[in-house]
mmCIF file with all atom_site columns, C-alpha atoms in Angstrom:
data_model
loop_
_atom_site.group_PDB
_atom_site.id
_atom_site.type_symbol
_atom_site.label_atom_id
_atom_site.label_alt_id
_atom_site.label_comp_id
_atom_site.label_asym_id
_atom_site.label_entity_id
_atom_site.label_seq_id
_atom_site.pdbx_PDB_ins_code
_atom_site.Cartn_x
_atom_site.Cartn_y
_atom_site.Cartn_z
_atom_site.occupancy
_atom_site.B_iso_or_equiv
_atom_site.pdbx_formal_charge
_atom_site.auth_seq_id
_atom_site.auth_comp_id
_atom_site.auth_asym_id
_atom_site.auth_atom_id
_atom_site.pdbx_PDB_model_num
ATOM 1   C CA . ASN A 1 1   ? -54.902 99.588  154.925 1.00 0.00 ? 1   ASN A CA 1
ATOM 2   C CA . SER A 1 2   ? -56.069 95.947  156.810 1.00 0.00 ? 2   SER A CA 1
ATOM 3   C CA . LEU A 1 3   ? -58.979 94.180  157.119 1.00 0.00 ? 3   LEU A CA 1
ATOM 4   C CA . VAL A 1 4   ? -60.894 91.785  159.022 1.00 0.00 ? 4   VAL A CA 1
ATOM 5   C CA . VAL A 1 5   ? -64.430 90.126  158.168 1.00 0.00 ? 5   VAL A CA 1
ATOM 6   C CA . VAL A 1 6   ? -66.686 89.289  160.110 1.00 0.00 ? 6   VAL A CA 1
ATOM 7   C CA . GLU A 1 7   ? -69.386 88.462  157.622 1.00 0.00 ? 7   GLU A CA 1
ATOM 8   C CA . PRO A 1 8   ? -69.579 88.914  153.713 1.00 0.00 ? 8   PRO A CA 1
ATOM 9   C CA . ASN A 1 9   ? -70.717 92.247  153.611 1.00 0.00 ? 9   ASN A CA 1
ATOM 10  C CA . LYS A 1 10  ? -69.330 93.425  156.526 1.00 0.00 ? 10  LYS A CA 1
ATOM 11  C CA . PHE A 1 11  ? -65.250 93.823  158.206 1.00 0.00 ? 11  PHE A CA 1
ATOM 12  C CA . TYR A 1 12  ? -63.643 96.522  159.950 1.00 0.00 ? 12  TYR A CA 1
ATOM 13  C CA . VAL A 1 13  ? -60.602 98.235  158.330 1.00 0.00 ? 13  VAL A CA 1
ATOM 14  C CA . THR A 1 14  ? -57.472 100.273 160.279 1.00 0.00 ? 14  THR A CA 1
ATOM 15  C CA . GLN A 1 15  ? -56.970 103.535 158.511 1.00 0.00 ? 15  GLN A CA 1
ATOM 16  C CA . TYR A 1 16  ? -53.389 104.161 157.897 1.00 0.00 ? 16  TYR A CA 1
ATOM 17  C CA . LYS A 1 17  ? -52.739 107.822 158.492 1.00 0.00 ? 17  LYS A CA 1
ATOM 18  C CA . GLY A 1 18  ? -54.758 110.465 159.648 1.00 0.00 ? 18  GLY A CA 1
ATOM 19  C CA . GLN A 1 19  ? -54.233 112.439 156.176 1.00 0.00 ? 19  GLN A CA 1
ATOM 20  C CA . PRO A 1 20  ? -54.902 111.496 152.864 1.00 0.00 ? 20  PRO A CA 1
ATOM 21  C CA . ASP A 1 21  ? -51.798 111.485 150.292 1.00 0.00 ? 21  ASP A CA 1
ATOM 22  C CA . SER A 1 22  ? -51.524 114.391 148.056 1.00 0.00 ? 22  SER A CA 1
ATOM 23  C CA . PHE A 1 23  ? -49.575 113.914 145.079 1.00 0.00 ? 23  PHE A CA 1
ATOM 24  C CA . VAL A 1 24  ? -49.069 116.860 143.637 1.00 0.00 ? 24  VAL A CA 1
ATOM 25  C CA . ASP A 1 25  ? -46.715 117.435 141.813 1.00 0.00 ? 25  ASP A CA 1
ATOM 26  C CA . ASP A 1 26  ? -43.490 119.578 143.444 1.00 0.00 ? 26  ASP A CA 1
ATOM 27  C CA . GLN A 1 27  ? -40.290 119.958 142.415 1.00 0.00 ? 27  GLN A CA 1
ATOM 28  C CA . MET A 1 28  ? -38.905 120.907 145.588 1.00 0.00 ? 28  MET A CA 1
ATOM 29  C CA . VAL A 1 29  ? -39.837 117.351 147.900 1.00 0.00 ? 29  VAL A CA 1
ATOM 30  C CA . SER A 1 30  ? -40.238 114.794 146.476 1.00 0.00 ? 30  SER A CA 1
ATOM 31  C CA . HIS A 1 31  ? -43.556 112.043 147.640 1.00 0.00 ? 31  HIS A CA 1
ATOM 32  C CA . GLU A 1 32  ? -41.541 109.483 149.057 1.00 0.00 ? 32  GLU A CA 1
ATOM 33  C CA . THR A 1 33  ? -39.389 112.649 151.035 1.00 0.00 ? 33  THR A CA 1
ATOM 34  C CA . LYS A 1 34  ? -43.386 114.056 152.238 1.00 0.00 ? 34  LYS A CA 1
ATOM 35  C CA . ALA A 1 35  ? -44.452 110.581 153.473 1.00 0.00 ? 35  ALA A CA 1
ATOM 36  C CA . LEU A 1 36  ? -41.161 109.901 155.571 1.00 0.00 ? 36  LEU A CA 1
ATOM 37  C CA . ILE A 1 37  ? -41.523 113.224 157.435 1.00 0.00 ? 37  ILE A CA 1
ATOM 38  C CA . GLU A 1 38  ? -45.036 112.579 158.165 1.00 0.00 ? 38  GLU A CA 1
ATOM 39  C CA . PHE A 1 39  ? -44.409 109.726 159.848 1.00 0.00 ? 39  PHE A CA 1
ATOM 40  C CA . LEU A 1 40  ? -41.370 111.136 161.643 1.00 0.00 ? 40  LEU A CA 1
ATOM 41  C CA . LYS A 1 41  ? -43.587 113.843 162.462 1.00 0.00 ? 41  LYS A CA 1
ATOM 42  C CA . ALA A 1 42  ? -46.607 110.825 163.943 1.00 0.00 ? 42  ALA A CA 1
ATOM 43  C CA . ARG A 1 43  ? -43.545 108.805 165.343 1.00 0.00 ? 43  ARG A CA 1
ATOM 44  C CA . PHE A 1 44  ? -41.754 111.772 167.436 1.00 0.00 ? 44  PHE A CA 1
ATOM 45  C CA . LEU A 1 45  ? -44.649 114.408 168.371 1.00 0.00 ? 45  LEU A CA 1
ATOM 46  C CA . GLY A 1 46  ? -46.843 111.360 169.185 1.00 0.00 ? 46  GLY A CA 1
ATOM 47  C CA . THR A 1 47  ? -49.063 113.126 166.787 1.00 0.00 ? 47  THR A CA 1
ATOM 48  C CA . ARG A 1 48  ? -52.465 110.194 167.509 1.00 0.00 ? 48  ARG A CA 1
ATOM 49  C CA . ASN A 1 49  ? -54.905 110.570 164.670 1.00 0.00 ? 49  ASN A CA 1
ATOM 50  C CA . CYS A 1 50  ? -55.576 107.662 162.874 1.00 0.00 ? 50  CYS A CA 1
ATOM 51  C CA . HIS A 1 51  ? -58.866 105.195 163.279 1.00 0.00 ? 51  HIS A CA 1
ATOM 52  C CA . ILE A 1 52  ? -60.285 101.733 163.447 1.00 0.00 ? 52  ILE A CA 1
ATOM 53  C CA . TRP A 1 53  ? -63.616 101.735 160.843 1.00 0.00 ? 53  TRP A CA 1
ATOM 54  C CA . TYR A 1 54  ? -66.578 99.654  160.992 1.00 0.00 ? 54  TYR A CA 1
ATOM 55  C CA . CYS A 1 55  ? -68.680 99.861  157.759 1.00 0.00 ? 55  CYS A CA 1
ATOM 56  C CA . GLU A 1 56  ? -71.313 97.672  155.752 1.00 0.00 ? 56  GLU A CA 1
ATOM 57  C CA . TYR A 1 57  ? -72.079 97.449  152.195 1.00 0.00 ? 57  TYR A CA 1
ATOM 58  C CA . ASN A 1 58  ? -74.548 96.477  149.917 1.00 0.00 ? 58  ASN A CA 1
ATOM 59  C CA . SER A 1 59  ? -74.956 96.877  146.269 1.00 0.00 ? 59  SER A CA 1
ATOM 60  C CA . ASP A 1 60  ? -75.509 100.439 146.574 1.00 0.00 ? 60  ASP A CA 1
ATOM 61  C CA . GLU A 1 61  ? -74.040 101.940 148.841 1.00 0.00 ? 61  GLU A CA 1
ATOM 62  C CA . VAL A 1 62  ? -70.643 102.076 152.056 1.00 0.00 ? 62  VAL A CA 1
ATOM 63  C CA . ASN A 1 63  ? -71.436 102.829 155.583 1.00 0.00 ? 63  ASN A CA 1
ATOM 64  C CA . CYS A 1 64  ? -69.014 102.861 157.948 1.00 0.00 ? 64  CYS A CA 1
ATOM 65  C CA . ARG A 1 65  ? -68.162 104.396 161.556 1.00 0.00 ? 65  ARG A CA 1
ATOM 66  C CA . LYS A 1 66  ? -65.705 104.556 163.651 1.00 0.00 ? 66  LYS A CA 1
ATOM 67  C CA . VAL A 1 67  ? -64.978 102.401 166.562 1.00 0.00 ? 67  VAL A CA 1
ATOM 68  C CA . ALA A 1 68  ? -61.312 102.778 167.473 1.00 0.00 ? 68  ALA A CA 1
ATOM 69  C CA . SER A 1 69  ? -59.549 106.133 167.883 1.00 0.00 ? 69  SER A CA 1
ATOM 70  C CA . HIS A 1 70  ? -56.117 107.216 168.937 1.00 0.00 ? 70  HIS A CA 1
ATOM 71  C CA . PHE A 1 71  ? -53.762 105.773 167.141 1.00 0.00 ? 71  PHE A CA 1
ATOM 72  C CA . THR A 1 72  ? -50.696 106.468 165.398 1.00 0.00 ? 72  THR A CA 1
ATOM 73  C CA . SER A 1 73  ? -50.570 105.180 162.409 1.00 0.00 ? 73  SER A CA 1
ATOM 74  C CA . ALA A 1 74  ? -52.514 101.903 162.720 1.00 0.00 ? 74  ALA A CA 1
ATOM 75  C CA . ASN A 1 75  ? -51.438 99.547  159.969 1.00 0.00 ? 75  ASN A CA 1
ATOM 76  C CA . GLY A 1 76  ? -52.377 95.866  160.453 1.00 0.00 ? 76  GLY A CA 1
ATOM 77  C CA . LEU A 1 77  ? -55.444 93.443  161.523 1.00 0.00 ? 77  LEU A CA 1
ATOM 78  C CA . THR A 1 78  ? -56.434 90.579  162.720 1.00 0.00 ? 78  THR A CA 1
ATOM 79  C CA . HIS A 1 79  ? -58.725 88.829  165.307 1.00 0.00 ? 79  HIS A CA 1
ATOM 80  C CA . ASN A 1 80  ? -59.096 85.878  167.572 1.00 0.00 ? 80  ASN A CA 1
ATOM 81  C CA . LYS A 1 81  ? -60.589 82.288  166.730 1.00 0.00 ? 81  LYS A CA 1
ATOM 82  C CA . ASP A 1 82  ? -63.898 83.498  167.196 1.00 0.00 ? 82  ASP A CA 1
ATOM 83  C CA . TYR A 1 83  ? -63.702 86.929  166.350 1.00 0.00 ? 83  TYR A CA 1
ATOM 84  C CA . SER A 1 84  ? -64.013 87.779  169.768 1.00 0.00 ? 84  SER A CA 1
ATOM 85  C CA . LYS A 1 85  ? -60.876 89.778  169.866 1.00 0.00 ? 85  LYS A CA 1
ATOM 86  C CA . ILE A 1 86  ? -59.553 92.085  167.792 1.00 0.00 ? 86  ILE A CA 1
ATOM 87  C CA . PHE A 1 87  ? -55.933 93.042  167.240 1.00 0.00 ? 87  PHE A CA 1
ATOM 88  C CA . ILE A 1 88  ? -54.638 96.487  165.906 1.00 0.00 ? 88  ILE A CA 1
ATOM 89  C CA . ALA A 1 89  ? -50.264 97.085  164.993 1.00 0.00 ? 89  ALA A CA 1
ATOM 90  C CA . ASP A 1 90  ? -49.752 100.576 165.010 1.00 0.00 ? 90  ASP A CA 1
ATOM 91  C CA . GLN A 1 91  ? -45.551 101.125 165.515 1.00 0.00 ? 91  GLN A CA 1
ATOM 92  C CA . LYS A 1 92  ? -44.627 99.421  168.155 1.00 0.00 ? 92  LYS A CA 1
ATOM 93  C CA . ASP A 1 93  ? -47.805 98.659  170.215 1.00 0.00 ? 93  ASP A CA 1
ATOM 94  C CA . ILE A 1 94  ? -50.339 96.002  169.650 1.00 0.00 ? 94  ILE A CA 1
ATOM 95  C CA . VAL A 1 95  ? -53.883 97.184  170.828 1.00 0.00 ? 95  VAL A CA 1
ATOM 96  C CA . ILE A 1 96  ? -56.191 95.080  171.313 1.00 0.00 ? 96  ILE A CA 1
ATOM 97  C CA . PHE A 1 97  ? -59.992 94.850  171.330 1.00 0.00 ? 97  PHE A CA 1
ATOM 98  C CA . ASP A 1 98  ? -62.853 92.950  173.272 1.00 0.00 ? 98  ASP A CA 1
ATOM 99  C CA . ARG A 1 99  ? -65.185 92.847  169.917 1.00 0.00 ? 99  ARG A CA 1
ATOM 100 C CA . ASP A 1 100 ? -69.272 92.657  170.784 1.00 0.00 ? 100 ASP A CA 1
ATOM 101 C CA . ALA A 1 101 ? -70.606 90.475  167.921 1.00 0.00 ? 101 ALA A CA 1
ATOM 102 C CA . SER A 1 102 ? -74.247 92.242  167.856 1.00 0.00 ? 102 SER A CA 1
ATOM 103 C CA . THR A 1 103 ? -72.912 95.467  167.911 1.00 0.00 ? 103 THR A CA 1
ATOM 104 C CA . ASN A 1 104 ? -69.834 95.300  166.250 1.00 0.00 ? 104 ASN A CA 1
ATOM 105 C CA . ASP A 1 105 ? -68.454 97.578  168.463 1.00 0.00 ? 105 ASP A CA 1
ATOM 106 C CA . LEU A 1 106 ? -64.884 97.511  170.599 1.00 0.00 ? 106 LEU A CA 1
ATOM 107 C CA . SER A 1 107 ? -63.837 97.811  173.889 1.00 0.00 ? 107 SER A CA 1
ATOM 108 C CA . GLY A 1 108 ? -61.289 97.057  176.510 1.00 0.00 ? 108 GLY A CA 1
ATOM 109 C CA . ARG A 1 109 ? -58.391 98.306  175.458 1.00 0.00 ? 109 ARG A CA 1
ATOM 110 C CA . ILE A 1 110 ? -54.934 96.972  176.289 1.00 0.00 ? 110 ILE A CA 1
ATOM 111 C CA . GLU A 1 111 ? -51.914 97.872  174.507 1.00 0.00 ? 111 GLU A CA 1
ATOM 112 C CA . LEU A 1 112 ? -49.081 95.900  174.732 1.00 0.00 ? 112 LEU A CA 1
ATOM 113 C CA . LYS A 1 113 ? -45.330 96.889  173.799 1.00 0.00 ? 113 LYS A CA 1
ATOM 114 C CA . ALA A 1 114 ? -43.647 95.686  171.031 1.00 0.00 ? 114 ALA A CA 1
ATOM 115 C CA . PRO A 1 115 ? -40.029 94.250  170.445 1.00 0.00 ? 115 PRO A CA 1
ATOM 116 C CA . HIS A 1 116 ? -39.879 96.018  167.192 1.00 0.00 ? 116 HIS A CA 1
ATOM 117 C CA . PHE A 1 117 ? -42.138 98.102  164.871 1.00 0.00 ? 117 PHE A CA 1
ATOM 118 C CA . ILE A 1 118 ? -44.549 95.529  164.030 1.00 0.00 ? 118 ILE A CA 1
ATOM 119 C CA . ASP A 1 119 ? -46.293 95.741  160.574 1.00 0.00 ? 119 ASP A CA 1
ATOM 120 C CA . ASN A 1 120 ? -49.436 93.717  159.508 1.00 0.00 ? 120 ASN A CA 1
ATOM 121 C CA . VAL A 1 121 ? -50.885 90.961  161.891 1.00 0.00 ? 121 VAL A CA 1
ATOM 122 C CA . LYS A 1 122 ? -52.208 87.911  161.164 1.00 0.00 ? 122 LYS A CA 1
ATOM 123 C CA . TYR A 1 123 ? -53.905 85.082  163.489 1.00 0.00 ? 123 TYR A CA 1
ATOM 124 C CA . ASP A 1 124 ? -52.769 81.294  162.947 1.00 0.00 ? 124 ASP A CA 1
ATOM 125 C CA . GLN A 1 125 ? -55.303 78.659  163.220 1.00 0.00 ? 125 GLN A CA 1
ATOM 126 C CA . THR A 1 126 ? -52.808 76.042  164.016 1.00 0.00 ? 126 THR A CA 1
ATOM 127 C CA . THR A 1 127 ? -51.095 77.582  166.985 1.00 0.00 ? 127 THR A CA 1
ATOM 128 C CA . GLU A 1 128 ? -53.990 80.121  168.272 1.00 0.00 ? 128 GLU A CA 1
ATOM 129 C CA . LYS A 1 129 ? -51.565 82.414  168.470 1.00 0.00 ? 129 LYS A CA 1
ATOM 130 C CA . VAL A 1 130 ? -51.465 86.310  166.366 1.00 0.00 ? 130 VAL A CA 1
ATOM 131 C CA . TYR A 1 131 ? -48.552 86.479  164.577 1.00 0.00 ? 131 TYR A CA 1
ATOM 132 C CA . GLY A 1 132 ? -46.725 89.771  162.597 1.00 0.00 ? 132 GLY A CA 1
ATOM 133 C CA . GLY A 1 133 ? -43.834 91.369  160.311 1.00 0.00 ? 133 GLY A CA 1
ATOM 134 C CA . THR A 1 134 ? -41.130 93.397  161.687 1.00 0.00 ? 134 THR A CA 1
ATOM 135 C CA . ILE A 1 135 ? -38.792 95.615  161.148 1.00 0.00 ? 135 ILE A CA 1
ATOM 136 C CA . ASN A 1 136 ? -36.289 95.376  164.197 1.00 0.00 ? 136 ASN A CA 1
ATOM 137 C CA . ASN A 1 137 ? -33.967 98.894  163.292 1.00 0.00 ? 137 ASN A CA 1
ATOM 138 C CA . LEU A 1 138 ? -35.633 101.914 161.479 1.00 0.00 ? 138 LEU A CA 1
ATOM 139 C CA . MET A 1 139 ? -32.221 103.876 160.695 1.00 0.00 ? 139 MET A CA 1
ATOM 140 C CA . SER A 1 140 ? -30.952 101.589 158.930 1.00 0.00 ? 140 SER A CA 1
ATOM 141 C CA . VAL A 1 141 ? -33.998 101.228 156.458 1.00 0.00 ? 141 VAL A CA 1
ATOM 142 C CA . LEU A 1 142 ? -33.792 105.188 156.097 1.00 0.00 ? 142 LEU A CA 1
ATOM 143 C CA . LYS A 1 143 ? -30.099 104.881 156.080 1.00 0.00 ? 143 LYS A CA 1
ATOM 144 C CA . HIS A 1 144 ? -30.028 102.371 153.022 1.00 0.00 ? 144 HIS A CA 1
ATOM 145 C CA . LYS A 1 145 ? -33.393 103.060 151.000 1.00 0.00 ? 145 LYS A CA 1
ATOM 146 C CA . PHE A 1 146 ? -34.835 100.624 148.478 1.00 0.00 ? 146 PHE A CA 1
ATOM 147 C CA . PRO A 1 147 ? -33.073 99.077  146.619 1.00 0.00 ? 147 PRO A CA 1
ATOM 148 C CA . ASP A 1 148 ? -30.232 99.327  148.318 1.00 0.00 ? 148 ASP A CA 1
ATOM 149 C CA . GLU A 1 149 ? -29.357 96.002  150.223 1.00 0.00 ? 149 GLU A CA 1
ATOM 150 C CA . SER A 1 150 ? -27.375 95.993  153.333 1.00 0.00 ? 150 SER A CA 1
ATOM 151 C CA . ASP A 1 151 ? -26.581 93.340  156.208 1.00 0.00 ? 151 ASP A CA 1
ATOM 152 C CA . GLU A 1 152 ? -27.280 96.252  158.862 1.00 0.00 ? 152 GLU A CA 1
ATOM 153 C CA . LEU A 1 153 ? -30.958 95.979  157.739 1.00 0.00 ? 153 LEU A CA 1
ATOM 154 C CA . ILE A 1 154 ? -32.913 93.755  160.440 1.00 0.00 ? 154 ILE A CA 1
ATOM 155 C CA . SER A 1 155 ? -36.191 92.118  160.160 1.00 0.00 ? 155 SER A CA 1
ATOM 156 C CA . GLY A 1 156 ? -38.073 89.327  161.888 1.00 0.00 ? 156 GLY A CA 1
ATOM 157 C CA . ALA A 1 157 ? -41.076 88.078  163.517 1.00 0.00 ? 157 ALA A CA 1
ATOM 158 C CA . VAL A 1 158 ? -42.948 88.478  166.765 1.00 0.00 ? 158 VAL A CA 1
ATOM 159 C CA . GLU A 1 159 ? -45.697 86.984  168.850 1.00 0.00 ? 159 GLU A CA 1
ATOM 160 C CA . ILE A 1 160 ? -48.857 87.725  170.696 1.00 0.00 ? 160 ILE A CA 1
ATOM 161 C CA . SER A 1 161 ? -50.246 85.493  173.191 1.00 0.00 ? 161 SER A CA 1
ATOM 162 C CA . GLN A 1 162 ? -51.419 84.841  176.557 1.00 0.00 ? 162 GLN A CA 1
ATOM 163 C CA . ASN A 1 163 ? -49.249 83.411  179.157 1.00 0.00 ? 163 ASN A CA 1
ATOM 164 C CA . ASN A 1 164 ? -50.303 80.728  181.544 1.00 0.00 ? 164 ASN A CA 1
ATOM 165 C CA . ASP A 1 165 ? -51.809 84.090  184.107 1.00 0.00 ? 165 ASP A CA 1
ATOM 166 C CA . GLY A 1 166 ? -54.361 84.878  181.336 1.00 0.00 ? 166 GLY A CA 1
ATOM 167 C CA . LYS A 1 167 ? -52.246 88.149  180.894 1.00 0.00 ? 167 LYS A CA 1
ATOM 168 C CA . TRP A 1 168 ? -51.004 88.825  176.465 1.00 0.00 ? 168 TRP A CA 1
ATOM 169 C CA . GLU A 1 169 ? -47.286 89.143  175.867 1.00 0.00 ? 169 GLU A CA 1
ATOM 170 C CA . ALA A 1 170 ? -45.879 90.123  172.598 1.00 0.00 ? 170 ALA A CA 1
ATOM 171 C CA . LYS A 1 171 ? -41.979 88.443  172.030 1.00 0.00 ? 171 LYS A CA 1
ATOM 172 C CA . GLU A 1 172 ? -39.522 88.316  169.630 1.00 0.00 ? 172 GLU A CA 1
ATOM 173 C CA . VAL A 1 173 ? -39.179 84.974  167.399 1.00 0.00 ? 173 VAL A CA 1
ATOM 174 C CA . LEU A 1 174 ? -37.090 85.274  164.404 1.00 0.00 ? 174 LEU A CA 1
ATOM 175 C CA . SER A 1 175 ? -34.519 88.091  163.901 1.00 0.00 ? 175 SER A CA 1
ATOM 176 C CA . THR A 1 176 ? -32.488 88.105  160.503 1.00 0.00 ? 176 THR A CA 1
ATOM 177 C CA . SER A 1 177 ? -30.535 90.330  157.766 1.00 0.00 ? 177 SER A CA 1
ATOM 178 C CA . LYS A 1 178 ? -31.999 87.479  155.301 1.00 0.00 ? 178 LYS A CA 1
ATOM 179 C CA . LEU A 1 179 ? -34.776 89.978  154.092 1.00 0.00 ? 179 LEU A CA 1
ATOM 180 C CA . HIS A 1 180 ? -34.908 93.775  154.692 1.00 0.00 ? 180 HIS A CA 1
ATOM 181 C CA . CYS A 1 181 ? -38.290 95.857  155.466 1.00 0.00 ? 181 CYS A CA 1
ATOM 182 C CA . VAL A 1 182 ? -41.028 92.621  155.571 1.00 0.00 ? 182 VAL A CA 1
ATOM 183 C CA . SER A 1 183 ? -44.441 93.640  155.780 1.00 0.00 ? 183 SER A CA 1
ATOM 184 C CA . ASN A 1 184 ? -45.956 90.234  157.424 1.00 0.00 ? 184 ASN A CA 1
ATOM 185 C CA . GLY A 1 185 ? -44.882 87.689  158.948 1.00 0.00 ? 185 GLY A CA 1
ATOM 186 C CA . LEU A 1 186 ? -47.193 84.576  159.620 1.00 0.00 ? 186 LEU A CA 1
ATOM 187 C CA . ARG A 1 187 ? -46.880 81.163  161.487 1.00 0.00 ? 187 ARG A CA 1
ATOM 188 C CA . MET A 1 188 ? -47.944 78.407  158.753 1.00 0.00 ? 188 MET A CA 1
ATOM 189 C CA . HIS A 1 189 ? -48.228 74.683  160.222 1.00 0.00 ? 189 HIS A CA 1
ATOM 190 C CA . ASN A 1 190 ? -43.811 74.601  161.688 1.00 0.00 ? 190 ASN A CA 1
ATOM 191 C CA . HIS A 1 191 ? -42.891 77.304  159.715 1.00 0.00 ? 191 HIS A CA 1
ATOM 192 C CA . LEU A 1 192 ? -42.530 81.013  160.138 1.00 0.00 ? 192 LEU A CA 1
ATOM 193 C CA . VAL A 1 193 ? -43.007 82.512  156.741 1.00 0.00 ? 193 VAL A CA 1
ATOM 194 C CA . LEU A 1 194 ? -41.936 85.976  155.832 1.00 0.00 ? 194 LEU A CA 1
ATOM 195 C CA . GLY A 1 195 ? -42.693 88.417  153.238 1.00 0.00 ? 195 GLY A CA 1
ATOM 196 C CA . ALA A 1 196 ? -41.762 91.854  151.876 1.00 0.00 ? 196 ALA A CA 1
ATOM 197 C CA . GLY A 1 197 ? -43.061 92.101  148.561 1.00 0.00 ? 197 GLY A CA 1
ATOM 198 C CA . GLY A 1 198 ? -45.419 95.352  149.366 1.00 0.00 ? 198 GLY A CA 1
ATOM 199 C CA . ILE A 1 199 ? -41.886 97.052  150.301 1.00 0.00 ? 199 ILE A CA 1
ATOM 200 C CA . GLY A 1 200 ? -40.110 96.450  146.677 1.00 0.00 ? 200 GLY A CA 1
ATOM 201 C CA . TYR A 1 201 ? -37.836 93.371  147.712 1.00 0.00 ? 201 TYR A CA 1
ATOM 202 C CA . GLU A 1 202 ? -37.964 89.805  145.961 1.00 0.00 ? 202 GLU A CA 1
ATOM 203 C CA . GLY A 1 203 ? -38.975 86.844  147.543 1.00 0.00 ? 203 GLY A CA 1
ATOM 204 C CA . ILE A 1 204 ? -39.737 85.816  150.981 1.00 0.00 ? 204 ILE A CA 1
ATOM 205 C CA . LEU A 1 205 ? -38.043 83.747  153.582 1.00 0.00 ? 205 LEU A CA 1
ATOM 206 C CA . VAL A 1 206 ? -39.179 80.888  155.456 1.00 0.00 ? 206 VAL A CA 1
ATOM 207 C CA . CYS A 1 207 ? -38.360 79.624  158.279 1.00 0.00 ? 207 CYS A CA 1
ATOM 208 C CA . PRO A 1 208 ? -38.468 76.489  160.290 1.00 0.00 ? 208 PRO A CA 1
ATOM 209 C CA . VAL A 1 209 ? -39.755 76.165  163.914 1.00 0.00 ? 209 VAL A CA 1
ATOM 210 C CA . VAL A 1 210 ? -37.266 74.728  166.158 1.00 0.00 ? 210 VAL A CA 1
ATOM 211 C CA . SER A 1 211 ? -39.431 74.933  169.687 1.00 0.00 ? 211 SER A CA 1
ATOM 212 C CA . ASP A 1 212 ? -42.350 76.593  170.632 1.00 0.00 ? 212 ASP A CA 1
ATOM 213 C CA . ASP A 1 213 ? -40.477 78.082  173.866 1.00 0.00 ? 213 ASP A CA 1
ATOM 214 C CA . ARG A 1 214 ? -37.041 79.504  172.381 1.00 0.00 ? 214 ARG A CA 1
ATOM 215 C CA . LYS A 1 215 ? -35.938 81.935  169.926 1.00 0.00 ? 215 LYS A CA 1
#
């Protein structure tokens, strides 16, 4: 689902699903319904069969190896300033690893609970924090399927950073019904920018940051 490039021909990639999608025509069950069933199975049965891969490529081939496992659906992926940390969004978990620059192995797994379902995550160079877009009420998303619009569909943004004690925290910094099914949220100087284009809803939402210390 997402990449972090560490050198021109070297990168990490998230495996979002445990099994490839099947597009075989089935008159009884739609592709969307199958995808929903697999999502619910992963969420409520605790299936964790997704991974993080490290890959290197040249003009002839791509070689990948598994560097982290035990994810429900590894989704967004980003890094910190010096690429010594790798962040993965896994539904309502944010997983942080130490990265060994010489071997590209990942270790020291830390798991944070996000306030909502988090999709993609991005590192912000200005604040040196990580931001992500969230879906705040999943059941309303299932009830009001695209392109249905409803004020019940709440999205937002989350901020991941270290507190004064050096502990990692994930806190909600935005909650809104102005844009539905947000798939990405990032900080751009003094604004939070949310987008849902991958879902199909039109437009982006740009919100000025009032204060770094309050919602």
